[in-house]
């Protein structure tokens, strides 16, 4: 059970890792847009490179603006060492590269972010890494997939886009039993709603492109761990592979994080109301949202997360065709991949975010062809409701009309 102290979390979003600048007192952390840092003399340069003296040397190895962001997000995750990356996938690939090698085995949640799966399946396989993708919301299936050489258990919860929830504490216990490192992709929740490190995970990562930055204007990622050795291992791989963040990008995320609590709360309030309303619409076959009592892991979500979040998946009666019509009939909700921004986005995983995953694997992971994913933003609820429900009503009329013309008796 995580503890939620909203005021403290809200405060940390604004202040953690930041203090007025020492030179002029600037309240906003300065953007140190410099690739390299001058040394006072040869001795100082040598001391910094040998580690005898703290200080910056070269931006790929560390930068003051980046460090402020890393300290901030690490604190939001409940403490640890943060490593900011150029994208969410740079965080994912750094974790894989640091933890896996020839002969190693990985177990991953089946319905993870598409590229997180294909990277393991296609690229790491070339280096002798084996991987199994299982429904980790079933601890029995996770347990059955673990092997003596399992080095990594990679969890995404709620998963993308099925929103199935994995028990992080129990999964970590099982994984640690075979000596595997547990990495949790916490992008869907942000640290506001879930703290995987408190639940027993070893590493948490984010696509900061999503909720942490929150404005659909930056691509970035981060890794956080409380284990010093793991942090060193991850940092060595990150700076050598070169997936580090640019200071200007880091500053933009730092600015976005300040309103994280406000944004997540507003999006979640809208999502909870929309999810309930969606279940009542005759065109809707199923709604998956961790805040609905019909969600398969409703109780677990309530225990593990401090709120159900702003992501909804749903399936229309009429399958892919109806889903396509919906995406083409909404006006306020924007048809785009990505999530976690202040604006509401709608997308079709089977043809967009998960198109790279083989159809059979998608089906096995519960990503049906008719599934629609909604990332609910901070717009006024009434406007969102009007947009979505007038589109649904329109489709209902069109389909009923079409089927009546064909002489069919439909009941959508
Ligand atoms: C977007 C996303 C990623 C990848 O992040 P990028 O910033 O696009 O590289 C990884 N995991 C999840 C859950 C995501 O939504």
Short mmCIF file of C-alpha atoms and ligand atoms in Angstrom, two decimals:
data_model
loop_
_atom_site.label_atom_id
_atom_site.label_comp_id
_atom_site.label_asym_id
_atom_site.label_seq_id
_atom_site.Cartn_x
_atom_site.Cartn_y
_atom_site.Cartn_z
CA UNK A 1 0.00 0.00 0.00
CA UNK A 2 1.47 3.31 -0.99
CA UNK A 3 0.81 6.36 1.10
CA UNK A 4 -0.45 9.49 -0.50
CA UNK A 5 0.37 12.87 0.97
CA UNK A 6 -1.10 15.12 -1.72
CA UNK A 7 0.21 18.38 -0.30
CA UNK A 8 3.72 17.08 0.10
CA UNK A 9 3.72 15.59 -3.37
CA UNK A 10 2.33 18.81 -4.87
CA UNK A 11 5.06 20.76 -3.11
CA UNK A 12 7.83 18.40 -4.27
CA UNK A 13 6.65 18.79 -7.90
CA UNK A 14 7.38 22.48 -7.62
CA UNK A 15 10.49 22.53 -5.46
CA UNK A 16 12.35 19.19 -5.36
CA UNK A 17 15.93 19.38 -6.63
CA UNK A 18 15.71 23.14 -7.19
CA UNK A 19 16.93 26.24 -5.40
CA UNK A 20 17.51 29.85 -6.48
CA UNK A 21 20.60 30.08 -8.65
CA UNK A 22 23.77 30.91 -6.72
CA UNK A 23 25.04 33.56 -9.13
CA UNK A 24 22.04 35.90 -9.52
CA UNK A 25 19.27 34.30 -7.49
CA UNK A 26 17.18 33.25 -10.49
CA UNK A 27 14.14 31.39 -9.15
CA UNK A 28 13.91 29.16 -12.21
CA UNK A 29 16.85 26.77 -12.63
CA UNK A 30 19.11 28.23 -15.36
CA UNK A 31 19.53 26.33 -18.62
CA UNK A 32 23.21 25.43 -18.71
CA UNK A 33 23.32 25.21 -22.48
CA UNK A 34 26.98 24.26 -22.59
CA UNK A 35 28.47 21.03 -23.91
CA UNK A 36 31.64 21.38 -21.83
CA UNK A 37 32.87 22.95 -18.57
CA UNK A 38 36.15 24.81 -18.05
CA UNK A 39 38.64 23.70 -15.42
CA UNK A 40 40.60 26.30 -13.39
CA UNK A 41 43.82 24.44 -14.08
CA UNK A 42 45.25 21.07 -15.16
CA UNK A 43 45.14 19.75 -11.61
CA UNK A 44 41.41 20.46 -11.30
CA UNK A 45 40.69 18.76 -14.65
CA UNK A 46 42.58 15.67 -13.55
CA UNK A 47 40.85 15.69 -10.14
CA UNK A 48 37.39 15.82 -11.72
CA UNK A 49 38.11 13.01 -14.15
CA UNK A 50 39.61 10.80 -11.44
CA UNK A 51 36.56 11.41 -9.25
CA UNK A 52 38.63 13.07 -6.50
CA UNK A 53 36.70 16.30 -7.03
CA UNK A 54 33.00 16.86 -7.66
CA UNK A 55 32.09 19.03 -10.61
CA UNK A 56 30.95 19.04 -14.18
CA UNK A 57 33.17 18.03 -17.08
CA UNK A 58 31.13 17.40 -20.20
CA UNK A 59 27.32 17.46 -20.67
CA UNK A 60 26.92 13.84 -21.79
CA UNK A 61 28.47 12.88 -18.42
CA UNK A 62 26.43 15.37 -16.37
CA UNK A 63 24.94 18.87 -16.48
CA UNK A 64 23.52 21.12 -13.70
CA UNK A 65 20.10 21.58 -15.38
CA UNK A 66 19.79 17.85 -16.00
CA UNK A 67 20.88 17.15 -12.42
CA UNK A 68 18.06 19.34 -11.06
CA UNK A 69 15.50 17.36 -13.07
CA UNK A 70 17.02 14.03 -12.01
CA UNK A 71 16.91 15.02 -8.34
CA UNK A 72 13.32 16.24 -8.69
CA UNK A 73 11.89 13.10 -10.33
CA UNK A 74 13.90 10.80 -8.03
CA UNK A 75 12.36 12.55 -5.04
CA UNK A 76 8.87 12.23 -6.54
CA UNK A 77 9.48 8.46 -6.84
CA UNK A 78 10.15 8.42 -3.08
CA UNK A 79 13.93 8.84 -3.23
CA UNK A 80 16.80 7.40 -5.23
CA UNK A 81 19.19 8.30 -8.01
CA UNK A 82 17.73 9.63 -11.27
CA UNK A 83 19.24 9.33 -14.75
CA UNK A 84 17.50 11.44 -17.38
CA UNK A 85 17.51 10.16 -20.96
CA UNK A 86 16.85 11.57 -24.43
CA UNK A 87 13.59 9.58 -24.77
CA UNK A 88 11.57 6.96 -22.94
CA UNK A 89 13.03 4.33 -25.27
CA UNK A 90 16.56 5.49 -24.34
CA UNK A 91 15.62 4.64 -20.72
CA UNK A 92 14.18 1.26 -21.77
CA UNK A 93 17.16 0.36 -23.97
CA UNK A 94 19.63 1.46 -21.26
CA UNK A 95 17.91 -0.85 -18.77
CA UNK A 96 17.99 -3.79 -21.21
CA UNK A 97 21.61 -3.13 -22.17
CA UNK A 98 22.74 -2.80 -18.55
CA UNK A 99 20.94 -5.88 -17.25
CA UNK A 100 21.03 -8.41 -20.10
CA UNK A 101 23.86 -10.19 -21.90
CA UNK A 102 24.70 -13.32 -23.86
CA UNK A 103 22.68 -16.27 -22.52
CA UNK A 104 20.42 -14.15 -20.30
CA UNK A 105 16.64 -14.47 -20.20
CA UNK A 106 14.05 -11.74 -19.69
CA UNK A 107 10.38 -11.96 -18.76
CA UNK A 108 8.18 -9.05 -19.76
CA UNK A 109 4.55 -8.06 -19.46
CA UNK A 110 2.97 -9.13 -22.79
CA UNK A 111 1.09 -5.92 -23.50
CA UNK A 112 3.94 -3.48 -22.93
CA UNK A 113 4.56 -0.39 -25.04
CA UNK A 114 5.06 -1.83 -28.57
CA UNK A 115 8.72 -0.84 -29.11
CA UNK A 116 9.71 -2.04 -25.60
CA UNK A 117 8.61 -5.48 -26.79
CA UNK A 118 10.01 -5.44 -30.33
CA UNK A 119 13.40 -4.15 -29.11
CA UNK A 120 13.78 -7.26 -26.94
CA UNK A 121 12.23 -9.63 -29.47
CA UNK A 122 14.11 -8.49 -32.55
CA UNK A 123 17.29 -6.65 -31.56
CA UNK A 124 18.38 -8.22 -28.28
CA UNK A 125 17.65 -11.68 -29.71
CA UNK A 126 20.54 -11.02 -32.13
CA UNK A 127 22.90 -10.92 -29.14
CA UNK A 128 21.74 -14.19 -27.62
CA UNK A 129 19.13 -12.80 -25.20
CA UNK A 130 15.92 -14.85 -24.84
CA UNK A 131 12.64 -13.27 -23.76
CA UNK A 132 9.17 -14.46 -22.82
CA UNK A 133 6.12 -12.20 -22.86
CA UNK A 134 3.42 -13.19 -20.40
CA UNK A 135 0.32 -11.76 -18.80
CA UNK A 136 2.05 -10.67 -15.59
CA UNK A 137 -1.28 -9.78 -13.99
CA UNK A 138 -1.30 -13.57 -13.37
CA UNK A 139 1.41 -14.33 -10.80
CA UNK A 140 1.14 -18.03 -11.71
CA UNK A 141 2.05 -17.25 -15.31
CA UNK A 142 4.91 -15.02 -14.20
CA UNK A 143 6.22 -17.73 -11.86
CA UNK A 144 6.00 -20.36 -14.62
CA UNK A 145 8.03 -18.14 -16.98
CA UNK A 146 10.92 -17.54 -14.55
CA UNK A 147 14.14 -19.49 -15.20
CA UNK A 148 17.43 -19.77 -13.34
CA UNK A 149 18.99 -17.45 -15.97
CA UNK A 150 16.20 -14.83 -15.80
CA UNK A 151 18.11 -11.59 -15.21
CA UNK A 152 15.32 -9.10 -15.88
CA UNK A 153 11.62 -8.99 -15.04
CA UNK A 154 10.16 -6.05 -16.92
CA UNK A 155 6.72 -4.91 -15.83
CA UNK A 156 4.38 -2.31 -17.21
CA UNK A 157 1.39 -1.65 -14.97
CA UNK A 158 -1.20 -0.58 -15.87
CA UNK A 159 -0.15 -2.15 -19.16
CA UNK A 160 -0.37 -0.49 -22.55
CA UNK A 161 -3.10 -0.40 -23.84
CA UNK A 162 -5.03 -3.16 -22.03
CA UNK A 163 -4.66 -1.47 -18.61
CA UNK A 164 -4.21 -4.84 -16.91
CA UNK A 165 -2.60 -4.40 -13.51
CA UNK A 166 0.34 -6.43 -12.14
CA UNK A 167 0.98 -6.85 -8.41
CA UNK A 168 4.39 -5.15 -8.19
CA UNK A 169 5.16 -6.33 -4.63
CA UNK A 170 4.37 -10.00 -5.31
CA UNK A 171 5.96 -10.00 -8.77
CA UNK A 172 9.14 -8.48 -7.26
CA UNK A 173 9.24 -11.18 -4.60
CA UNK A 174 9.00 -13.92 -7.25
CA UNK A 175 11.60 -12.25 -9.50
CA UNK A 176 14.04 -11.75 -6.64
CA UNK A 177 13.69 -15.45 -5.87
CA UNK A 178 15.62 -16.25 -9.08
CA UNK A 179 17.96 -13.26 -8.70
CA UNK A 180 16.33 -11.15 -11.41
CA UNK A 181 16.23 -7.35 -11.37
CA UNK A 182 12.74 -5.84 -11.50
CA UNK A 183 12.19 -2.84 -13.76
CA UNK A 184 8.78 -1.11 -13.82
CA UNK A 185 7.63 1.23 -16.57
CA UNK A 186 5.61 3.72 -14.51
CA UNK A 187 4.69 6.02 -17.43
CA UNK A 188 0.90 5.49 -17.22
CA UNK A 189 0.70 6.38 -13.52
CA UNK A 190 3.47 8.93 -13.04
CA UNK A 191 4.91 8.94 -9.49
CA UNK A 192 1.75 10.73 -8.38
CA UNK A 193 -0.32 7.51 -8.53
CA UNK A 194 2.19 4.69 -8.04
CA UNK A 195 5.61 4.29 -6.43
CA UNK A 196 7.12 1.01 -7.68
CA UNK A 197 10.34 1.38 -5.63
CA UNK A 198 8.29 1.50 -2.41
CA UNK A 199 6.58 -1.72 -3.55
CA UNK A 200 9.86 -3.60 -4.05
CA UNK A 201 10.92 -2.90 -7.65
CA UNK A 202 14.62 -2.20 -8.27
CA UNK A 203 14.35 0.32 -11.09
CA UNK A 204 11.48 2.55 -12.21
CA UNK A 205 11.47 4.22 -15.60
CA UNK A 206 9.32 6.76 -17.41
CA UNK A 207 8.73 8.16 -20.79
CA UNK A 208 8.78 11.75 -19.50
CA UNK A 209 7.26 12.62 -22.88
CA UNK A 210 3.95 11.71 -21.23
CA UNK A 211 2.64 12.79 -17.80
CA UNK A 212 5.88 14.11 -16.28
CA UNK A 213 6.38 16.75 -18.97
CA UNK A 214 2.68 16.79 -19.76
CA UNK A 215 2.52 19.27 -22.64
CA UNK A 216 3.13 17.13 -25.74
CA UNK A 217 6.14 19.24 -26.67
CA UNK A 218 9.17 17.22 -25.50
CA UNK A 219 10.46 13.67 -25.95
CA UNK A 220 12.42 12.51 -22.88
CA UNK A 221 12.82 9.69 -20.36
CA UNK A 222 14.27 8.82 -16.96
CA UNK A 223 15.46 5.87 -14.86
CA UNK A 224 15.37 5.92 -11.04
CA UNK A 225 16.89 3.40 -8.62
CA UNK A 226 17.84 3.36 -4.93
CA UNK A 227 20.59 0.78 -5.50
CA UNK A 228 23.96 2.56 -5.90
CA UNK A 229 25.57 -0.31 -7.81
CA UNK A 230 22.65 -0.51 -10.22
CA UNK A 231 22.74 3.26 -10.67
CA UNK A 232 26.45 3.12 -11.56
CA UNK A 233 25.83 0.25 -13.97
CA UNK A 234 22.95 2.12 -15.67
CA UNK A 235 24.89 5.38 -15.81
CA UNK A 236 27.94 3.74 -17.40
CA UNK A 237 25.78 2.23 -20.13
CA UNK A 238 23.78 5.43 -20.61
CA UNK A 239 26.75 7.77 -21.05
CA UNK A 240 28.60 5.30 -23.29
CA UNK A 241 25.60 4.51 -25.50
CA UNK A 242 24.97 8.27 -25.62
CA UNK A 243 21.25 8.41 -24.88
CA UNK A 244 21.59 11.31 -22.43
CA UNK A 245 19.21 14.26 -22.37
CA UNK A 246 19.93 17.76 -23.68
CA UNK A 247 19.88 20.51 -20.98
CA UNK A 248 17.24 22.56 -22.75
CA UNK A 249 14.98 19.52 -23.02
CA UNK A 250 15.64 18.81 -19.30
CA UNK A 251 14.61 22.35 -18.40
CA UNK A 252 11.34 22.06 -20.33
CA UNK A 253 10.49 18.87 -18.44
CA UNK A 254 11.41 20.51 -15.13
CA UNK A 255 8.91 23.24 -16.00
CA UNK A 256 6.25 20.68 -16.91
CA UNK A 257 6.71 18.68 -13.71
CA UNK A 258 5.75 21.70 -11.60
CA UNK A 259 2.08 21.16 -12.52
CA UNK A 260 2.15 17.33 -12.51
CA UNK A 261 -0.13 16.95 -9.50
CA UNK A 262 -2.65 19.49 -10.82
CA UNK A 263 -2.72 17.91 -14.27
CA UNK A 264 -2.97 14.30 -13.13
CA UNK A 265 -5.78 15.15 -10.73
CA UNK A 266 -7.74 17.06 -13.40
CA UNK A 267 -7.27 14.37 -16.09
CA UNK A 268 -8.16 11.62 -13.65
CA UNK A 269 -11.35 13.38 -12.51
CA UNK A 270 -12.43 13.73 -16.16
CA UNK A 271 -11.48 10.12 -16.96
CA UNK A 272 -13.36 8.64 -14.00
CA UNK A 273 -16.56 10.42 -15.05
CA UNK A 274 -16.16 9.59 -18.76
CA UNK A 275 -15.42 5.90 -18.03
CA UNK A 276 -18.63 5.54 -16.04
CA UNK A 277 -20.66 7.34 -18.71
CA UNK A 278 -19.12 5.21 -21.47
CA UNK A 279 -20.33 2.00 -19.81
CA UNK A 280 -23.88 3.31 -20.23
CA UNK A 281 -23.71 4.08 -23.96
CA UNK A 282 -25.41 1.45 -26.19
CA UNK A 283 -22.55 1.55 -28.75
CA UNK A 284 -19.92 0.60 -26.16
CA UNK A 285 -19.17 -3.11 -25.72
CA UNK A 286 -16.55 -2.91 -22.95
CA UNK A 287 -14.74 -0.20 -20.97
CA UNK A 288 -11.45 -0.96 -19.26
CA UNK A 289 -10.49 1.51 -16.55
CA UNK A 290 -8.82 0.62 -13.22
CA UNK A 291 -11.40 2.76 -11.38
CA UNK A 292 -14.38 0.66 -12.51
CA UNK A 293 -15.42 -2.23 -10.27
CA UNK A 294 -15.64 -4.38 -13.45
CA UNK A 295 -11.86 -4.06 -14.02
CA UNK A 296 -10.32 -7.54 -13.51
CA UNK A 297 -7.77 -6.18 -11.00
CA UNK A 298 -9.94 -3.47 -9.46
CA UNK A 299 -9.03 -4.38 -5.86
CA UNK A 300 -5.32 -4.63 -6.60
CA UNK A 301 -5.37 -1.29 -8.44
CA UNK A 302 -7.07 0.31 -5.43
CA UNK A 303 -4.37 -1.03 -3.13
CA UNK A 304 -1.33 -0.42 -5.34
CA UNK A 305 -2.23 2.90 -6.95
CA UNK A 306 -3.44 6.06 -5.22
CA UNK A 307 -5.87 6.74 -8.09
CA UNK A 308 -7.12 5.07 -11.29
CA UNK A 309 -5.42 7.53 -13.66
CA UNK A 310 -6.39 9.26 -16.88
CA UNK A 311 -6.15 6.39 -19.40
CA UNK A 312 -9.24 4.54 -20.65
CA UNK A 313 -9.45 1.68 -23.15
CA UNK A 314 -12.77 0.74 -24.68
CA UNK A 315 -14.22 -1.35 -27.42
CA UNK A 316 -17.22 -0.41 -29.53
CA UNK A 317 -19.90 -2.72 -30.79
CA UNK A 318 -19.14 -2.86 -34.49
CA UNK A 319 -15.40 -3.54 -33.97
CA UNK A 320 -12.69 -1.88 -36.03
CA UNK A 321 -15.13 -0.12 -38.37
CA UNK A 322 -16.99 1.59 -35.53
CA UNK A 323 -13.67 2.44 -33.86
CA UNK A 324 -12.45 4.12 -37.07
CA UNK A 325 -15.70 6.07 -37.37
CA UNK A 326 -15.34 7.29 -33.80
CA UNK A 327 -11.77 8.51 -34.35
CA UNK A 328 -12.92 10.37 -37.45
CA UNK A 329 -15.99 11.91 -35.76
CA UNK A 330 -14.50 13.46 -32.61
CA UNK A 331 -13.28 17.05 -32.90
CA UNK A 332 -11.96 18.08 -29.49
CA UNK A 333 -10.20 14.77 -28.77
CA UNK A 334 -7.19 14.76 -31.11
CA UNK A 335 -6.39 11.66 -33.16
CA UNK A 336 -2.77 11.10 -32.17
CA UNK A 337 -0.56 8.57 -30.39
CA UNK A 338 1.18 9.49 -27.13
CA UNK A 339 -0.60 10.25 -23.87
CA UNK A 340 -0.37 12.13 -20.62
CA UNK A 341 -0.61 15.64 -22.07
CA UNK A 342 -3.01 18.40 -21.08
CA UNK A 343 -5.01 17.72 -24.24
CA UNK A 344 -7.23 14.66 -24.76
CA UNK A 345 -5.89 12.21 -27.35
CA UNK A 346 -7.60 9.24 -28.97
CA UNK A 347 -5.86 6.43 -30.89
CA UNK A 348 -6.23 2.91 -32.28
CA UNK A 349 -3.45 0.66 -30.85
CA UNK A 350 -3.77 -2.20 -33.40
CA UNK A 351 -2.99 0.11 -36.34
CA UNK A 352 -0.85 2.69 -34.49
CA UNK A 353 1.19 2.20 -31.28
CA UNK A 354 1.15 -1.62 -31.48
CA UNK A 355 1.28 -2.04 -35.27
CA UNK A 356 4.89 -3.26 -34.90
CA UNK A 357 3.74 -6.20 -32.72
CA UNK A 358 2.66 -9.33 -34.66
CA UNK A 359 -1.13 -9.71 -34.84
CA UNK A 360 -1.15 -13.07 -33.00
CA UNK A 361 0.99 -11.57 -30.21
CA UNK A 362 -1.39 -8.61 -30.02
CA UNK A 363 -4.42 -10.86 -29.78
CA UNK A 364 -2.71 -13.03 -27.16
CA UNK A 365 -1.93 -9.88 -25.15
CA UNK A 366 -5.57 -8.73 -25.30
CA UNK A 367 -4.99 -5.92 -27.82
CA UNK A 368 -8.03 -6.56 -29.99
CA UNK A 369 -8.51 -4.94 -33.40
CA UNK A 370 -11.43 -2.83 -32.14
CA UNK A 371 -9.76 -1.42 -29.02
CA UNK A 372 -9.69 2.38 -28.75
CA UNK A 373 -7.39 4.15 -26.27
CA UNK A 374 -8.24 7.50 -24.76
CA UNK A 375 -5.75 9.68 -22.88
CA UNK A 376 -8.00 12.09 -21.01
CA UNK A 377 -6.69 15.64 -20.65
CA UNK A 378 -7.54 18.69 -18.58
CA UNK A 379 -10.27 20.25 -20.76
CA UNK A 380 -13.63 21.12 -19.17
CA UNK A 381 -15.60 17.92 -18.59
CA UNK A 382 -18.73 19.14 -20.37
CA UNK A 383 -16.80 19.87 -23.56
CA UNK A 384 -15.14 16.45 -23.54
CA UNK A 385 -18.43 14.72 -22.82
CA UNK A 386 -20.24 16.55 -25.63
CA UNK A 387 -17.49 15.73 -28.14
CA UNK A 388 -17.26 12.02 -27.35
CA UNK A 389 -20.94 11.31 -26.84
CA UNK A 390 -22.23 13.23 -29.83
CA UNK A 391 -19.74 11.21 -31.93
CA UNK A 392 -21.01 7.95 -30.37
CA UNK A 393 -24.65 8.94 -30.93
CA UNK A 394 -23.86 9.73 -34.56
CA UNK A 395 -22.26 6.33 -35.12
CA UNK A 396 -25.18 4.60 -33.46
CA UNK A 397 -27.61 6.35 -35.81
CA UNK A 398 -25.48 5.66 -38.87
CA UNK A 399 -25.09 1.98 -38.06
CA UNK A 400 -28.75 1.52 -37.18
CA UNK A 401 -29.67 3.30 -40.46
CA UNK A 402 -27.26 1.24 -42.54
CA UNK A 403 -28.42 -2.03 -41.07
CA UNK A 404 -32.10 -1.09 -41.39
CA UNK A 405 -31.46 -0.40 -45.07
CA UNK A 406 -29.88 -3.83 -45.42
CA UNK A 407 -33.00 -5.27 -43.82
CA UNK A 408 -31.19 -6.44 -40.70
CA UNK A 409 -32.58 -6.29 -37.24
CA UNK A 410 -29.87 -4.72 -35.12
CA UNK A 411 -29.64 -3.94 -31.56
CA UNK A 412 -26.57 -1.88 -31.00
C1 LIG B 1 5.71 6.50 -24.90
C2 LIG B 1 6.09 5.35 -24.05
C3 LIG B 1 7.38 4.82 -24.04
C4 LIG B 1 8.47 5.34 -24.96
O1 LIG B 1 8.78 6.66 -24.70
P1 LIG B 1 9.38 7.72 -25.78
O2 LIG B 1 9.54 8.93 -24.97
O3 LIG B 1 8.39 7.82 -26.89
O4 LIG B 1 10.66 7.14 -26.27
C5 LIG B 1 7.66 3.78 -23.18
N1 LIG B 1 6.70 3.27 -22.38
C6 LIG B 1 5.44 3.74 -22.37
C7 LIG B 1 4.45 3.13 -21.46
C8 LIG B 1 5.09 4.79 -23.20
O5 LIG B 1 3.83 5.25 -23.19
#
